[in-house]
Short mmCIF file of N, CA, C and O and ligand atoms in Angstrom, two decimals:
data_model
loop_
_atom_site.label_atom_id
_atom_site.label_comp_id
_atom_site.label_asym_id
_atom_site.label_seq_id
_atom_site.Cartn_x
_atom_site.Cartn_y
_atom_site.Cartn_z
N MET A 67 -5.32 -21.28 -10.59
CA MET A 67 -6.00 -20.07 -10.20
C MET A 67 -7.46 -20.60 -9.69
O MET A 67 -8.04 -21.34 -10.46
N ALA A 68 -7.93 -19.92 -8.77
CA ALA A 68 -9.24 -20.22 -8.32
C ALA A 68 -10.04 -18.98 -8.12
O ALA A 68 -9.62 -17.95 -7.53
N ILE A 69 -11.33 -18.89 -8.80
CA ILE A 69 -11.92 -17.54 -8.66
C ILE A 69 -13.25 -17.90 -7.86
O ILE A 69 -14.00 -18.90 -8.11
N GLU A 70 -13.43 -17.18 -6.70
CA GLU A 70 -14.64 -17.43 -5.84
C GLU A 70 -15.39 -16.16 -5.95
O GLU A 70 -14.99 -15.12 -6.61
N ASP A 71 -16.42 -15.96 -5.14
CA ASP A 71 -17.44 -14.97 -5.18
C ASP A 71 -16.69 -13.54 -4.74
O ASP A 71 -16.98 -12.47 -5.45
N THR A 72 -15.87 -13.56 -3.82
CA THR A 72 -15.14 -12.40 -3.29
C THR A 72 -13.72 -12.37 -3.63
O THR A 72 -13.09 -11.42 -3.18
N LYS A 73 -12.98 -13.44 -3.85
CA LYS A 73 -11.66 -13.49 -4.15
C LYS A 73 -11.07 -14.40 -5.30
O LYS A 73 -11.79 -15.26 -5.68
N VAL A 74 -9.89 -14.08 -5.65
CA VAL A 74 -9.18 -14.81 -6.64
C VAL A 74 -7.91 -15.35 -6.00
O VAL A 74 -7.27 -14.47 -5.25
N ARG A 75 -7.69 -16.65 -6.21
CA ARG A 75 -6.40 -17.12 -5.56
C ARG A 75 -5.56 -17.64 -6.54
O ARG A 75 -5.95 -18.43 -7.55
N LEU A 76 -4.21 -17.12 -6.57
CA LEU A 76 -3.32 -17.49 -7.62
C LEU A 76 -2.27 -18.40 -6.93
O LEU A 76 -1.77 -17.98 -6.08
N VAL A 77 -1.88 -19.52 -7.43
CA VAL A 77 -0.86 -20.46 -6.90
C VAL A 77 0.35 -20.14 -7.90
O VAL A 77 0.23 -20.35 -9.03
N MET A 78 1.46 -19.85 -7.21
CA MET A 78 2.64 -19.32 -8.02
C MET A 78 3.86 -19.85 -7.50
O MET A 78 3.96 -20.37 -6.32
N ARG A 79 4.94 -19.95 -8.36
CA ARG A 79 6.11 -20.37 -7.99
C ARG A 79 7.20 -19.62 -8.74
O ARG A 79 6.94 -19.33 -9.89
N SER A 80 8.38 -19.32 -8.25
CA SER A 80 9.43 -18.83 -9.18
C SER A 80 10.09 -19.65 -10.12
O SER A 80 10.38 -20.96 -9.80
N LEU A 81 10.27 -19.33 -11.40
CA LEU A 81 10.96 -20.08 -12.38
C LEU A 81 12.27 -19.77 -12.69
O LEU A 81 13.03 -20.18 -13.44
N ALA A 82 12.70 -18.72 -11.79
CA ALA A 82 14.19 -18.20 -12.02
C ALA A 82 15.17 -19.30 -11.67
O ALA A 82 14.99 -19.95 -10.62
N VAL A 83 16.23 -19.46 -12.42
CA VAL A 83 17.29 -20.37 -12.02
C VAL A 83 18.08 -19.89 -10.81
O VAL A 83 18.28 -20.80 -9.96
N SER A 84 18.22 -18.70 -10.60
CA SER A 84 18.95 -18.25 -9.44
C SER A 84 18.36 -16.88 -9.03
O SER A 84 17.49 -16.27 -9.67
N ALA A 85 18.75 -16.55 -7.78
CA ALA A 85 18.23 -15.27 -7.23
C ALA A 85 19.38 -14.61 -6.48
O ALA A 85 20.24 -15.19 -5.97
N ALA A 86 19.36 -13.26 -6.31
CA ALA A 86 20.38 -12.47 -5.68
C ALA A 86 19.93 -12.50 -4.04
O ALA A 86 18.73 -12.31 -3.65
N CYS A 87 20.92 -12.81 -3.30
CA CYS A 87 20.75 -12.72 -1.82
C CYS A 87 20.53 -11.30 -1.33
O CYS A 87 21.20 -10.41 -1.83
N PRO A 88 19.43 -11.07 -0.63
CA PRO A 88 19.09 -9.80 -0.20
C PRO A 88 20.06 -9.12 0.76
O PRO A 88 20.16 -7.97 0.82
N ASP A 89 20.89 -10.06 1.30
CA ASP A 89 21.79 -9.41 2.26
C ASP A 89 23.17 -9.14 1.60
O ASP A 89 23.77 -8.09 1.96
N CYS A 90 23.73 -9.88 0.72
CA CYS A 90 25.03 -9.60 0.06
C CYS A 90 24.94 -9.44 -1.50
O CYS A 90 25.99 -9.30 -2.10
N VAL A 91 23.78 -9.72 -1.99
CA VAL A 91 23.58 -9.49 -3.45
C VAL A 91 24.29 -10.66 -4.38
O VAL A 91 24.16 -10.63 -5.49
N GLN A 92 24.97 -11.51 -3.62
CA GLN A 92 25.63 -12.82 -4.45
C GLN A 92 24.37 -13.61 -4.91
O GLN A 92 23.44 -13.89 -4.23
N ARG A 93 24.48 -14.08 -6.18
CA ARG A 93 23.46 -14.95 -6.73
C ARG A 93 23.65 -16.40 -6.18
O ARG A 93 24.78 -16.83 -6.09
N SER A 94 22.56 -17.02 -6.11
CA SER A 94 22.67 -18.46 -5.76
C SER A 94 21.45 -19.27 -6.45
O SER A 94 20.47 -18.75 -6.53
N SER A 95 21.84 -20.56 -6.70
CA SER A 95 20.78 -21.39 -7.17
C SER A 95 20.51 -22.67 -6.40
O SER A 95 19.88 -23.59 -6.69
N ARG A 96 21.25 -22.70 -5.23
CA ARG A 96 21.14 -23.87 -4.22
C ARG A 96 20.09 -23.50 -3.43
O ARG A 96 20.03 -22.79 -2.50
N VAL A 97 19.04 -24.44 -3.47
CA VAL A 97 17.79 -24.43 -2.59
C VAL A 97 18.07 -24.98 -1.39
O VAL A 97 18.46 -26.05 -1.15
N HIS A 98 17.79 -24.27 -0.23
CA HIS A 98 17.92 -24.84 1.20
C HIS A 98 16.60 -25.53 1.53
O HIS A 98 16.52 -26.55 2.10
N CYS A 99 15.33 -24.86 1.18
CA CYS A 99 14.11 -25.40 1.48
C CYS A 99 12.99 -24.59 0.83
O CYS A 99 13.31 -23.47 0.34
N TYR A 100 11.89 -25.06 0.79
CA TYR A 100 10.79 -24.38 0.13
C TYR A 100 9.76 -23.98 1.27
O TYR A 100 9.68 -24.86 2.28
N TYR A 101 9.04 -23.03 1.09
CA TYR A 101 7.90 -22.81 2.16
C TYR A 101 6.81 -22.02 1.60
O TYR A 101 7.02 -21.44 0.44
N GLN A 102 5.65 -22.04 2.24
CA GLN A 102 4.57 -21.31 1.51
C GLN A 102 4.45 -19.83 2.05
O GLN A 102 4.77 -19.68 3.28
N ARG A 103 4.32 -18.98 1.17
CA ARG A 103 4.19 -17.60 1.47
C ARG A 103 2.77 -16.97 0.85
O ARG A 103 2.54 -17.25 -0.29
N HIS A 104 2.13 -16.10 1.69
CA HIS A 104 0.87 -15.65 1.19
C HIS A 104 0.89 -14.16 1.09
O HIS A 104 1.42 -13.48 2.04
N LEU A 105 0.55 -13.64 -0.08
CA LEU A 105 0.55 -12.24 -0.41
C LEU A 105 -0.70 -11.66 -0.86
O LEU A 105 -1.48 -12.44 -1.45
N THR A 106 -1.04 -10.49 -0.44
CA THR A 106 -2.32 -9.80 -1.08
C THR A 106 -1.87 -8.95 -2.26
O THR A 106 -0.88 -8.22 -2.04
N ASP A 107 -2.60 -8.86 -3.36
CA ASP A 107 -2.27 -8.16 -4.55
C ASP A 107 -3.46 -7.25 -4.72
O ASP A 107 -4.54 -7.37 -4.20
N ARG A 108 -3.39 -6.30 -5.72
CA ARG A 108 -4.39 -5.39 -6.04
C ARG A 108 -5.66 -6.23 -6.47
O ARG A 108 -5.43 -7.25 -7.14
N PRO A 109 -6.86 -5.78 -6.24
CA PRO A 109 -8.10 -6.52 -6.68
C PRO A 109 -8.15 -6.69 -8.25
O PRO A 109 -7.70 -5.81 -8.99
N VAL A 110 -8.85 -7.67 -8.69
CA VAL A 110 -9.11 -7.92 -10.05
C VAL A 110 -10.72 -8.10 -10.04
O VAL A 110 -11.22 -8.96 -9.39
N ALA A 111 -11.38 -7.32 -11.04
CA ALA A 111 -12.79 -7.43 -11.20
C ALA A 111 -13.53 -7.46 -9.85
O ALA A 111 -14.53 -8.32 -9.75
N GLY A 112 -13.15 -6.62 -9.04
CA GLY A 112 -13.77 -6.37 -7.77
C GLY A 112 -13.65 -7.36 -6.78
O GLY A 112 -14.35 -7.57 -5.71
N ARG A 113 -12.61 -8.25 -7.00
CA ARG A 113 -12.40 -9.44 -6.08
C ARG A 113 -11.09 -9.27 -5.48
O ARG A 113 -10.10 -8.84 -6.18
N ARG A 114 -10.83 -9.57 -4.22
CA ARG A 114 -9.58 -9.67 -3.59
C ARG A 114 -8.68 -10.72 -4.17
O ARG A 114 -9.19 -11.72 -4.69
N VAL A 115 -7.39 -10.46 -4.30
CA VAL A 115 -6.58 -11.28 -4.91
C VAL A 115 -5.50 -11.72 -3.89
O VAL A 115 -4.88 -10.92 -3.20
N ARG A 116 -5.40 -13.10 -3.68
CA ARG A 116 -4.37 -13.64 -2.75
C ARG A 116 -3.39 -14.63 -3.55
O ARG A 116 -3.79 -15.39 -4.39
N LEU A 117 -2.05 -14.26 -3.35
CA LEU A 117 -1.10 -15.01 -4.04
C LEU A 117 -0.54 -16.14 -3.14
O LEU A 117 -0.10 -15.59 -2.05
N ASP A 118 -0.65 -17.37 -3.45
CA ASP A 118 0.05 -18.29 -2.74
C ASP A 118 1.17 -18.86 -3.40
O ASP A 118 1.21 -19.48 -4.38
N LEU A 119 2.52 -18.37 -2.89
CA LEU A 119 3.58 -18.40 -3.58
C LEU A 119 4.53 -19.50 -2.89
O LEU A 119 4.57 -19.59 -1.67
N ARG A 120 4.94 -20.53 -3.60
CA ARG A 120 5.87 -21.48 -3.14
C ARG A 120 7.21 -20.83 -3.36
O ARG A 120 7.91 -20.77 -4.18
N ALA A 121 7.64 -20.29 -2.06
CA ALA A 121 8.91 -19.39 -1.81
C ALA A 121 10.08 -20.42 -1.72
O ALA A 121 9.97 -21.57 -1.13
N ARG A 122 11.27 -19.87 -2.00
CA ARG A 122 12.43 -20.64 -1.70
C ARG A 122 13.41 -19.97 -0.84
O ARG A 122 13.31 -18.67 -0.87
N ARG A 123 14.06 -20.69 0.07
CA ARG A 123 15.20 -20.19 0.82
C ARG A 123 16.45 -20.67 0.21
O ARG A 123 16.59 -21.98 0.06
N LEU A 124 17.25 -19.86 -0.14
CA LEU A 124 18.50 -20.29 -0.86
C LEU A 124 19.76 -20.29 0.05
O LEU A 124 19.92 -19.45 0.86
N VAL A 125 20.62 -21.11 -0.36
CA VAL A 125 21.92 -21.07 0.35
C VAL A 125 22.75 -20.03 -0.33
O VAL A 125 22.89 -19.87 -1.47
N CYS A 126 23.26 -19.22 0.58
CA CYS A 126 24.17 -18.18 0.10
C CYS A 126 25.60 -18.60 -0.23
O CYS A 126 26.21 -19.27 0.57
N GLY A 127 25.97 -18.15 -1.47
CA GLY A 127 27.33 -18.64 -1.72
C GLY A 127 28.47 -17.85 -1.33
O GLY A 127 29.66 -18.07 -1.40
N ASN A 128 28.21 -16.77 -0.58
CA ASN A 128 29.04 -15.88 0.01
C ASN A 128 29.68 -16.38 1.43
O ASN A 128 28.91 -16.32 2.39
N ASP A 129 30.98 -16.92 1.47
CA ASP A 129 31.41 -17.57 2.70
C ASP A 129 31.74 -16.44 3.83
O ASP A 129 31.72 -16.75 4.98
N ARG A 130 31.93 -15.21 3.28
CA ARG A 130 32.42 -14.16 4.33
C ARG A 130 31.07 -13.60 5.03
O ARG A 130 31.30 -12.79 5.87
N GLY A 131 29.82 -13.76 4.56
CA GLY A 131 28.75 -13.17 5.11
C GLY A 131 28.35 -13.78 6.49
O GLY A 131 28.80 -14.84 6.82
N SER A 132 27.55 -13.06 7.20
CA SER A 132 27.16 -13.38 8.56
C SER A 132 25.86 -14.44 8.43
O SER A 132 25.31 -14.82 9.57
N HIS A 133 25.41 -14.70 7.37
CA HIS A 133 24.24 -15.54 7.11
C HIS A 133 24.52 -16.73 6.08
O HIS A 133 25.44 -16.69 5.23
N ARG A 134 23.86 -17.80 6.22
CA ARG A 134 24.13 -19.00 5.55
C ARG A 134 23.06 -19.12 4.41
O ARG A 134 23.19 -19.73 3.28
N THR A 135 21.77 -18.66 4.76
CA THR A 135 20.63 -18.90 3.73
C THR A 135 19.87 -17.53 3.71
O THR A 135 19.99 -16.55 4.68
N SER A 136 19.14 -17.32 2.59
CA SER A 136 18.36 -16.17 2.61
C SER A 136 17.10 -16.36 1.92
O SER A 136 17.03 -17.37 0.93
N ALA A 137 16.05 -15.80 2.16
CA ALA A 137 14.80 -15.90 1.51
C ALA A 137 14.71 -15.26 0.09
O ALA A 137 15.28 -14.11 0.00
N GLU A 138 14.42 -15.90 -0.95
CA GLU A 138 14.33 -15.41 -2.23
C GLU A 138 13.27 -14.20 -2.37
O GLU A 138 12.12 -14.51 -1.94
N GLN A 139 13.73 -13.22 -2.82
CA GLN A 139 12.63 -12.04 -3.20
C GLN A 139 12.47 -11.95 -4.63
O GLN A 139 13.42 -11.98 -5.52
N ILE A 140 11.31 -11.82 -5.12
CA ILE A 140 10.87 -11.65 -6.59
C ILE A 140 10.77 -10.07 -6.73
O ILE A 140 9.86 -9.52 -6.22
N PRO A 141 11.64 -9.68 -7.59
CA PRO A 141 11.67 -8.18 -7.89
C PRO A 141 10.24 -7.80 -8.30
O PRO A 141 9.54 -8.44 -9.08
N ALA A 142 9.76 -6.59 -7.75
CA ALA A 142 8.60 -6.01 -8.09
C ALA A 142 7.32 -6.83 -7.51
O ALA A 142 6.27 -6.43 -7.66
N LEU A 143 7.62 -7.77 -6.80
CA LEU A 143 6.60 -8.47 -6.33
C LEU A 143 6.62 -8.71 -4.62
O LEU A 143 5.65 -8.49 -3.93
N THR A 144 7.80 -9.16 -4.35
CA THR A 144 7.94 -9.48 -2.76
C THR A 144 8.97 -8.70 -2.29
O THR A 144 10.01 -8.28 -2.92
N ARG A 145 8.90 -8.46 -0.97
CA ARG A 145 9.89 -7.77 -0.15
C ARG A 145 10.06 -8.66 1.21
O ARG A 145 9.04 -9.29 1.60
N ARG A 146 11.20 -8.45 1.88
CA ARG A 146 11.25 -9.19 3.13
C ARG A 146 10.08 -8.83 3.99
O ARG A 146 9.91 -7.65 4.27
N HIS A 147 9.51 -9.87 4.55
CA HIS A 147 8.42 -9.80 5.58
C HIS A 147 7.27 -9.11 5.00
O HIS A 147 6.20 -8.93 5.84
N ALA A 148 7.13 -8.66 3.78
CA ALA A 148 5.91 -8.14 3.34
C ALA A 148 4.77 -9.10 3.11
O ALA A 148 4.99 -10.24 2.76
N ARG A 149 3.52 -8.65 3.42
CA ARG A 149 2.35 -9.48 3.29
C ARG A 149 1.66 -9.08 2.08
O ARG A 149 0.53 -9.59 1.90
N ARG A 150 1.96 -7.91 1.42
CA ARG A 150 1.30 -7.59 0.25
C ARG A 150 2.33 -7.18 -0.90
O ARG A 150 3.60 -6.92 -0.58
N THR A 151 1.79 -7.25 -2.03
CA THR A 151 2.85 -6.91 -3.28
C THR A 151 3.17 -5.38 -3.21
O THR A 151 2.56 -4.62 -2.61
N ASP A 152 4.36 -5.20 -3.98
CA ASP A 152 4.66 -3.75 -4.15
C ASP A 152 3.60 -2.95 -4.80
O ASP A 152 3.38 -1.67 -4.54
N ALA A 153 2.91 -3.48 -5.80
CA ALA A 153 1.84 -2.85 -6.47
C ALA A 153 0.71 -2.50 -5.55
O ALA A 153 0.25 -1.35 -5.64
N LEU A 154 0.30 -3.34 -4.68
CA LEU A 154 -0.78 -3.02 -3.68
C LEU A 154 -0.28 -1.91 -2.75
O LEU A 154 -1.01 -1.14 -2.46
N THR A 155 0.92 -2.18 -2.29
CA THR A 155 1.48 -1.04 -1.37
C THR A 155 1.49 0.27 -1.95
O THR A 155 1.09 1.26 -1.32
N ALA A 156 2.00 0.34 -3.25
CA ALA A 156 1.92 1.52 -4.06
C ALA A 156 0.51 2.23 -4.01
O ALA A 156 0.33 3.35 -3.78
N GLN A 157 -0.36 1.38 -4.31
CA GLN A 157 -1.79 1.85 -4.45
C GLN A 157 -2.30 2.29 -3.09
O GLN A 157 -3.00 3.32 -3.00
N LEU A 158 -2.07 1.54 -2.09
CA LEU A 158 -2.55 1.96 -0.85
C LEU A 158 -1.91 3.33 -0.38
O LEU A 158 -2.47 4.05 0.38
N THR A 159 -0.60 3.40 -0.79
CA THR A 159 0.12 4.65 -0.39
C THR A 159 -0.58 5.80 -1.13
O THR A 159 -0.66 6.93 -0.42
N ASP A 160 -0.82 5.62 -2.17
CA ASP A 160 -1.67 6.75 -3.11
C ASP A 160 -2.93 7.16 -2.36
O ASP A 160 -3.27 8.29 -2.23
N ILE A 161 -3.57 6.13 -2.11
CA ILE A 161 -4.96 6.43 -1.43
C ILE A 161 -4.79 7.07 -0.08
O ILE A 161 -5.51 7.92 0.25
N ALA A 162 -3.79 6.55 0.67
CA ALA A 162 -3.35 7.35 1.95
C ALA A 162 -3.10 8.63 1.84
O ALA A 162 -3.59 9.55 2.48
N LEU A 163 -2.20 8.98 0.81
CA LEU A 163 -1.81 10.48 0.53
C LEU A 163 -3.00 11.30 0.13
O LEU A 163 -3.18 12.50 0.51
N PHE A 164 -3.86 10.77 -0.71
CA PHE A 164 -4.89 11.67 -1.23
C PHE A 164 -6.08 11.60 -0.29
O PHE A 164 -6.70 12.60 -0.17
N MET A 165 -6.36 10.69 0.49
CA MET A 165 -7.68 10.54 1.28
C MET A 165 -7.35 10.54 2.85
O MET A 165 -8.43 10.91 3.53
N GLY A 166 -6.17 10.20 3.18
CA GLY A 166 -5.99 10.10 4.61
C GLY A 166 -6.28 8.78 5.22
O GLY A 166 -6.60 7.96 4.34
N GLY A 167 -6.20 8.54 6.40
CA GLY A 167 -6.40 7.36 7.14
C GLY A 167 -7.87 6.81 7.03
O GLY A 167 -8.19 5.88 6.39
N ARG A 168 -8.87 7.51 7.58
CA ARG A 168 -10.13 7.03 7.90
C ARG A 168 -10.96 7.01 6.58
O ARG A 168 -11.48 5.92 6.09
N ALA A 169 -10.89 8.00 5.62
CA ALA A 169 -11.49 8.12 4.40
C ALA A 169 -10.94 7.11 3.47
O ALA A 169 -11.54 6.46 2.59
N GLY A 170 -9.53 7.06 3.52
CA GLY A 170 -8.96 6.16 2.63
C GLY A 170 -9.24 4.54 2.95
O GLY A 170 -9.29 3.82 2.09
N ALA A 171 -9.32 4.43 4.27
CA ALA A 171 -9.67 3.01 4.52
C ALA A 171 -11.17 2.63 3.99
O ALA A 171 -11.49 1.54 3.51
N ARG A 172 -12.13 3.67 4.17
CA ARG A 172 -13.38 3.42 3.43
C ARG A 172 -13.41 3.13 1.91
O ARG A 172 -14.11 2.33 1.51
N LEU A 173 -12.62 4.04 1.29
CA LEU A 173 -12.47 3.88 -0.08
C LEU A 173 -11.95 2.52 -0.46
O LEU A 173 -12.35 1.91 -1.39
N SER A 174 -10.86 2.18 0.31
CA SER A 174 -10.16 0.80 0.06
C SER A 174 -11.16 -0.26 0.07
O SER A 174 -11.20 -1.17 -0.59
N GLY A 175 -12.10 -0.24 1.21
CA GLY A 175 -13.16 -1.23 1.31
C GLY A 175 -14.05 -1.30 0.08
O GLY A 175 -14.38 -2.41 -0.41
N ARG A 176 -14.36 -0.27 -0.43
CA ARG A 176 -15.22 -0.07 -1.62
C ARG A 176 -14.55 -0.64 -2.90
O ARG A 176 -15.06 -1.11 -3.81
N MET A 177 -13.09 -0.73 -2.81
CA MET A 177 -12.21 -1.27 -3.92
C MET A 177 -11.90 -2.66 -3.63
O MET A 177 -10.97 -3.12 -4.41
N ALA A 178 -12.60 -3.27 -2.68
CA ALA A 178 -12.23 -4.71 -2.34
C ALA A 178 -10.86 -4.94 -1.83
O ALA A 178 -10.19 -5.96 -1.92
N ILE A 179 -10.33 -3.86 -1.04
CA ILE A 179 -8.96 -3.92 -0.33
C ILE A 179 -9.29 -3.88 1.13
O ILE A 179 -10.00 -2.83 1.51
N THR A 180 -8.95 -4.88 1.90
CA THR A 180 -9.19 -4.87 3.24
C THR A 180 -7.98 -4.05 4.11
O THR A 180 -6.89 -4.50 4.04
N THR A 181 -8.14 -3.00 4.51
CA THR A 181 -7.14 -2.29 5.36
C THR A 181 -7.81 -1.37 6.36
O THR A 181 -8.87 -1.33 6.40
N GLY A 182 -6.79 -0.75 7.07
CA GLY A 182 -7.48 0.04 8.21
C GLY A 182 -6.73 1.33 8.21
O GLY A 182 -5.67 1.58 7.60
N LYS A 183 -7.26 2.39 8.89
CA LYS A 183 -6.63 3.67 8.88
C LYS A 183 -5.31 3.74 9.50
O LYS A 183 -4.47 4.50 8.93
N ASP A 184 -4.97 2.96 10.42
CA ASP A 184 -3.69 2.91 10.90
C ASP A 184 -2.60 2.29 9.98
O ASP A 184 -1.58 2.89 10.00
N THR A 185 -2.95 1.35 9.22
CA THR A 185 -2.13 0.79 8.14
C THR A 185 -1.75 1.95 7.15
O THR A 185 -0.72 2.15 6.64
N LEU A 186 -2.96 2.64 6.73
CA LEU A 186 -2.67 3.76 5.74
C LEU A 186 -1.77 4.85 6.31
O LEU A 186 -0.85 5.38 5.62
N LEU A 187 -2.02 5.25 7.56
CA LEU A 187 -1.19 6.17 8.08
C LEU A 187 0.29 5.78 8.35
O LEU A 187 1.24 6.59 8.01
N GLY A 188 0.39 4.52 8.51
CA GLY A 188 1.85 3.89 8.59
C GLY A 188 2.48 3.98 7.27
O GLY A 188 3.65 4.18 7.27
N LEU A 189 1.77 3.76 6.13
CA LEU A 189 2.38 3.90 4.85
C LEU A 189 3.06 5.31 4.64
O LEU A 189 3.97 5.37 4.00
N ILE A 190 2.21 6.31 5.00
CA ILE A 190 2.58 7.68 5.00
C ILE A 190 4.00 7.93 5.74
O ILE A 190 4.92 8.43 5.23
N ARG A 191 3.90 7.33 7.07
CA ARG A 191 5.06 7.56 7.72
C ARG A 191 6.30 6.89 7.29
O ARG A 191 7.41 7.34 7.26
N ALA A 192 5.96 5.74 6.64
CA ALA A 192 7.17 4.98 6.07
C ALA A 192 7.78 5.74 4.93
O ALA A 192 8.96 5.61 4.65
N LEU A 193 7.11 6.64 4.14
CA LEU A 193 7.68 7.40 3.13
C LEU A 193 8.73 8.39 3.66
O LEU A 193 9.79 8.59 2.92
N ALA A 194 8.41 8.91 5.00
CA ALA A 194 9.39 9.79 5.55
C ALA A 194 10.60 9.13 6.22
O ALA A 194 11.69 9.67 6.65
N ALA A 195 10.41 7.60 6.54
CA ALA A 195 11.58 6.95 7.23
C ALA A 195 12.72 6.70 6.29
O ALA A 195 12.49 6.52 5.01
N PRO A 196 13.98 6.72 6.82
CA PRO A 196 14.95 6.40 5.87
C PRO A 196 14.85 4.83 5.36
O PRO A 196 14.47 3.98 6.18
N GLN A 197 15.31 4.81 4.14
CA GLN A 197 15.17 3.33 3.60
C GLN A 197 16.48 2.55 4.03
O GLN A 197 17.53 2.96 4.18
N SER A 198 16.20 1.24 4.29
CA SER A 198 17.23 0.41 4.71
C SER A 198 17.61 -0.50 3.59
O SER A 198 16.68 -1.15 2.90
N GLY A 199 18.81 -0.48 3.10
CA GLY A 199 19.25 -1.16 2.00
C GLY A 199 19.98 -2.59 2.33
O GLY A 199 20.21 -2.86 3.44
N PRO A 200 20.32 -3.29 1.31
CA PRO A 200 20.92 -4.60 1.57
C PRO A 200 22.40 -4.37 2.15
O PRO A 200 23.01 -3.44 1.92
ZN1 ZN B 599 24.29 -13.66 1.18
#
């Protein structure tokens, strides 16, 4: 962990022995490769929080699937292609619902969260969009 004037950086890795494939839900512990993933989390003590995650791509054990590998997702922390944690997304969604785009972006800035009105409005629109499951 590194604490700077305006941000906190956490270096993380998953300790789970296996993970469920997001495509077919089959569990796997065979690592295909590692890669760096960067996520933004809710601020701490007025500082932005960046998670530097050593992510894993796992070999899927399902021979009938259309995929051979899948990126490990950590429950309640990561989602496919997401650049922020679920907790930060929930917080921004609440801000967007209560404040709207422009005022919400200003409030977020005061809370050490960098975002824009279009992002906040997109979160509201995403609530109405149908959820895509595995
Ligand atoms: Zn799979």
